[in-house]
PDB file of C-alpha atoms in Angstrom:
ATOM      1  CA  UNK A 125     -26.753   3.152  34.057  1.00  0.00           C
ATOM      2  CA  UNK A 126     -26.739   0.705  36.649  1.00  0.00           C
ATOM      3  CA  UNK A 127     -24.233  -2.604  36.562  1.00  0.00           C
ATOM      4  CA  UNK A 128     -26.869  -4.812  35.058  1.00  0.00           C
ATOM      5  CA  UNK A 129     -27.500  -3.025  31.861  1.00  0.00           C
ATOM      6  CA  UNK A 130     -25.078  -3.431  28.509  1.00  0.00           C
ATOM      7  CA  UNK A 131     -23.072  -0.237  27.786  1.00  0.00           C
ATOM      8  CA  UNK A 132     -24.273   0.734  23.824  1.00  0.00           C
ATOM      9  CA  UNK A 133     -22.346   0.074  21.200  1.00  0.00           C
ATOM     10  CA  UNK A 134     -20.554  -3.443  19.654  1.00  0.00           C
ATOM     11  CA  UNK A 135     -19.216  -6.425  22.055  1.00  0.00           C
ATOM     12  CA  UNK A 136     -16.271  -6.070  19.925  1.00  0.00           C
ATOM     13  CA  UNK A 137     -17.003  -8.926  18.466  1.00  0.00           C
ATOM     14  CA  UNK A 138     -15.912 -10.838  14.966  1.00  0.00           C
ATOM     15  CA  UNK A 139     -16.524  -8.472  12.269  1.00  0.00           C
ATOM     16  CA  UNK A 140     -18.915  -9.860   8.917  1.00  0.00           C
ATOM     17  CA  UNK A 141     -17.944  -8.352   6.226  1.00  0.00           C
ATOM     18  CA  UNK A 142     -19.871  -8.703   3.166  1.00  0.00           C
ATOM     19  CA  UNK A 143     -18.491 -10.203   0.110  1.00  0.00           C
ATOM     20  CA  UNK A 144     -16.653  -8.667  -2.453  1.00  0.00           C
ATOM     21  CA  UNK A 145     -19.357  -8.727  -4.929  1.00  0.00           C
ATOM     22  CA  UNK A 146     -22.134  -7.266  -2.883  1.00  0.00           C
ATOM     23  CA  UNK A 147     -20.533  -3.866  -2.020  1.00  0.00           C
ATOM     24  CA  UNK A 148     -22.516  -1.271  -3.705  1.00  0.00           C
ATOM     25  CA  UNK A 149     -21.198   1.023  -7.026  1.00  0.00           C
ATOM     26  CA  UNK A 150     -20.662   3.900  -4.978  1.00  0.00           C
ATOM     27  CA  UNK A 151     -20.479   4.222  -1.580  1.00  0.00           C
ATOM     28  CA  UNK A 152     -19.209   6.532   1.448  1.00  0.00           C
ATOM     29  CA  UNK A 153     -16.078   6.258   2.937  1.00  0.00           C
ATOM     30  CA  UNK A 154     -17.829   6.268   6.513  1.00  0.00           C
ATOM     31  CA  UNK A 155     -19.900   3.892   5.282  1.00  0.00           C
ATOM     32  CA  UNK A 156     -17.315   1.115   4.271  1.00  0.00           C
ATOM     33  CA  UNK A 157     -15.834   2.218   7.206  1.00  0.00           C
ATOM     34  CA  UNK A 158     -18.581   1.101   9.874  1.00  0.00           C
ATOM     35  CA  UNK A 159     -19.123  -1.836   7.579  1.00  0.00           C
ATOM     36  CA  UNK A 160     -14.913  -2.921   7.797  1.00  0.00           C
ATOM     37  CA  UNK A 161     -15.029  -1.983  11.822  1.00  0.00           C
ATOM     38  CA  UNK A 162     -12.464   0.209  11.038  1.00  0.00           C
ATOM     39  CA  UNK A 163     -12.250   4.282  11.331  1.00  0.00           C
ATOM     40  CA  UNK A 164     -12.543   6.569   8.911  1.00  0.00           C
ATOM     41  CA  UNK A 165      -9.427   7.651   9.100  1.00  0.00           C
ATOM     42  CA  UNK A 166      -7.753   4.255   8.583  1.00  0.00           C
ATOM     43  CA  UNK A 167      -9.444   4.421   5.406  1.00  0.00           C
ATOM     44  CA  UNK A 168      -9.046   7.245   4.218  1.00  0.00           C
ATOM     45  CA  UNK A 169      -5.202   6.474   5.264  1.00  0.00           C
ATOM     46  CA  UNK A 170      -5.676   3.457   3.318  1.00  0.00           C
ATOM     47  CA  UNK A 171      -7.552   5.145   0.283  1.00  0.00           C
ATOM     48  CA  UNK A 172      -4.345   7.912   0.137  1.00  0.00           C
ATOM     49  CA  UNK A 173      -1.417   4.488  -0.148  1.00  0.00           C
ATOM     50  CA  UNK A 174      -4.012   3.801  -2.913  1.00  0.00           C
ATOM     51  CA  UNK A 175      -3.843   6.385  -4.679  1.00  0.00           C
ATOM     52  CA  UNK A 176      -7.358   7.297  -4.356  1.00  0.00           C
ATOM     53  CA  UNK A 177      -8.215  10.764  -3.694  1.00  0.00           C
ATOM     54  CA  UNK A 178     -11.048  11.066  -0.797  1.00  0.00           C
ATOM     55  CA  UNK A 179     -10.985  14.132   1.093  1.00  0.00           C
ATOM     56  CA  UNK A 180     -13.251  13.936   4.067  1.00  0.00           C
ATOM     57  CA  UNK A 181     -15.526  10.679   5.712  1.00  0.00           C
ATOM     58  CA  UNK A 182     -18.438  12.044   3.503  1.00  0.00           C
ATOM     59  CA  UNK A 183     -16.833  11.690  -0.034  1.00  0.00           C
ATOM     60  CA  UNK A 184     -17.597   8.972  -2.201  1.00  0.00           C
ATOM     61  CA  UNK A 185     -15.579   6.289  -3.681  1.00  0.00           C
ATOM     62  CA  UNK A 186     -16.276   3.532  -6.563  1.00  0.00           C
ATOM     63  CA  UNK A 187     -16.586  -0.054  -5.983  1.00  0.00           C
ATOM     64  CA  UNK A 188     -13.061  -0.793  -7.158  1.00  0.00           C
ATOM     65  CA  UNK A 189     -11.630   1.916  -4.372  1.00  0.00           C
ATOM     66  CA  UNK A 190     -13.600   0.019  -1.833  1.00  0.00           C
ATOM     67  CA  UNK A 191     -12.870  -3.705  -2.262  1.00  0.00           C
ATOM     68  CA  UNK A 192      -9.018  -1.893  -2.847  1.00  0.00           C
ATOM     69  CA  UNK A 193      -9.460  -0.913   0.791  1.00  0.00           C
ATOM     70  CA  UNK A 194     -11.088  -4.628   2.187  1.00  0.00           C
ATOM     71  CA  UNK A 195      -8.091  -6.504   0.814  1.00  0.00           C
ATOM     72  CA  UNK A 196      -5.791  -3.747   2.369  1.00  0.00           C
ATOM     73  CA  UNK A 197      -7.303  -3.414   5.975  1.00  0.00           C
ATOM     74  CA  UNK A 198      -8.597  -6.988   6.133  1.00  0.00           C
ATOM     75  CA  UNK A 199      -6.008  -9.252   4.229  1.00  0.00           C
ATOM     76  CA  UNK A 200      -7.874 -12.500   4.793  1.00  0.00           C
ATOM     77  CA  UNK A 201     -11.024 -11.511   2.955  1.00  0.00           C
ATOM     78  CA  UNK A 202     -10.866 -13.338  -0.295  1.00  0.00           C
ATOM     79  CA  UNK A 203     -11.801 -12.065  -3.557  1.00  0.00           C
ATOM     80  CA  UNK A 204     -14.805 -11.966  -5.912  1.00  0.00           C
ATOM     81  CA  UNK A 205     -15.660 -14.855  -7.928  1.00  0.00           C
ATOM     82  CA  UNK A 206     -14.709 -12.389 -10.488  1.00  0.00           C
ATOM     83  CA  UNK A 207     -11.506 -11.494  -9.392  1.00  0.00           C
ATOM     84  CA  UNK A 208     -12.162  -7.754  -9.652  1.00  0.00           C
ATOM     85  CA  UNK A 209     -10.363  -6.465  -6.554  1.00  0.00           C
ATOM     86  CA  UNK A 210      -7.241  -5.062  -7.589  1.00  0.00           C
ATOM     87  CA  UNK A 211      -4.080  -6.082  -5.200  1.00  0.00           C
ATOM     88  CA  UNK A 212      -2.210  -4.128  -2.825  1.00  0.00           C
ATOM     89  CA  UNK A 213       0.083  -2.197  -4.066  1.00  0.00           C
ATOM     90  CA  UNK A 214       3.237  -3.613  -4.071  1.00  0.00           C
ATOM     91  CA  UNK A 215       5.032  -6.605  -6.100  1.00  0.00           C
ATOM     92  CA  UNK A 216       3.228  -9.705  -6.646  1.00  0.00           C
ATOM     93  CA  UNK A 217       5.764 -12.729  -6.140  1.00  0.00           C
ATOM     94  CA  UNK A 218       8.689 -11.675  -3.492  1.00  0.00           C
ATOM     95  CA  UNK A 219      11.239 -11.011  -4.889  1.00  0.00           C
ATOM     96  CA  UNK A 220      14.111 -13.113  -5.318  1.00  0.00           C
ATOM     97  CA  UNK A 221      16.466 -14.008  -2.538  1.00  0.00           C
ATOM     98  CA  UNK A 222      13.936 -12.399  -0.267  1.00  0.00           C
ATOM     99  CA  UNK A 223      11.712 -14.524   2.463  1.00  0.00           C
ATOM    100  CA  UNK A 224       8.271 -14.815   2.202  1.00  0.00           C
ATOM    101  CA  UNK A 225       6.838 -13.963   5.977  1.00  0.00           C
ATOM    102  CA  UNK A 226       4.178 -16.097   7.281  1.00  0.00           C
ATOM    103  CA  UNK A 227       0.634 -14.123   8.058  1.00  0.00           C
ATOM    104  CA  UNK A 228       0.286 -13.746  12.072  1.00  0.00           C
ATOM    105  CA  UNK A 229      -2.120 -15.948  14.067  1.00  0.00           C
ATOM    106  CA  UNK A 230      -5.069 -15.217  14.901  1.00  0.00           C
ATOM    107  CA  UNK A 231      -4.743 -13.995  18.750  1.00  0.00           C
ATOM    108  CA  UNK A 232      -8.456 -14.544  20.601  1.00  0.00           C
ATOM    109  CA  UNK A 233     -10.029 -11.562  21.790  1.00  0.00           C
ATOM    110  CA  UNK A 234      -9.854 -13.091  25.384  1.00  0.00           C
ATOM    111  CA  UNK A 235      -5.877 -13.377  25.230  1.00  0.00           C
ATOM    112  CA  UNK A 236      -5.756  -9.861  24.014  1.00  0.00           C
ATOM    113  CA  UNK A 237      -5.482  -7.391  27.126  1.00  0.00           C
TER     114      UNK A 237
END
């Protein structure tokens, strides 16, 4: 490969996910995986805090499982219309006394080294 070609593969650029709704019944777990920009192992990491059994990249897990797993590993995704996605585990208001953190900024990918 000489200097003036592009190495394969992603920039590393912003990830499109697509919405809520349009994920399919069933899918794979490498395939939500490539679509998130994530490994399969963070999801299947994500799929075990869930609850959801998934044993290898190849299995396959419902639609429920899989917008579970968008709202985990990419919090600012918003729901569907329908509200379907199930939250992350955990309690829904903080509880009381406790302080509610703030969500991090968003740190461009030229700052990041």
């Amino acid at each position: 490969m000489s200097n003036n070609d592009s190495p394969a593969g992603s920039a590393g650029g912003p990830v499109t996910v697509p919405g809520l709704d349009e994920l399919p019944e069933r899918m794979r777990v490498h395939a939500l995986a490539k679509v998130l920009g994530r490994t399969s192992r963070e999801v299947l990491a994500a799929l075990a805090d869930l609850g959801v059994e998934a044993r290898s990249a190849q299995s396959s897990i419902d639609r429920k499982s899989a917008e579970q797993v968008v709202t985990a590993l990419l919090p600012g995704v918003p729901e569907s219309p329908a509200g379907q996605a199930a939250p992350a585990s955990g309690p829904a208001e903080p509880a009381e006394g406790t302080v509610e953190e703030e969500p991090a900024a968003e740190v461009p990918a030229a700052a990041v080294t």
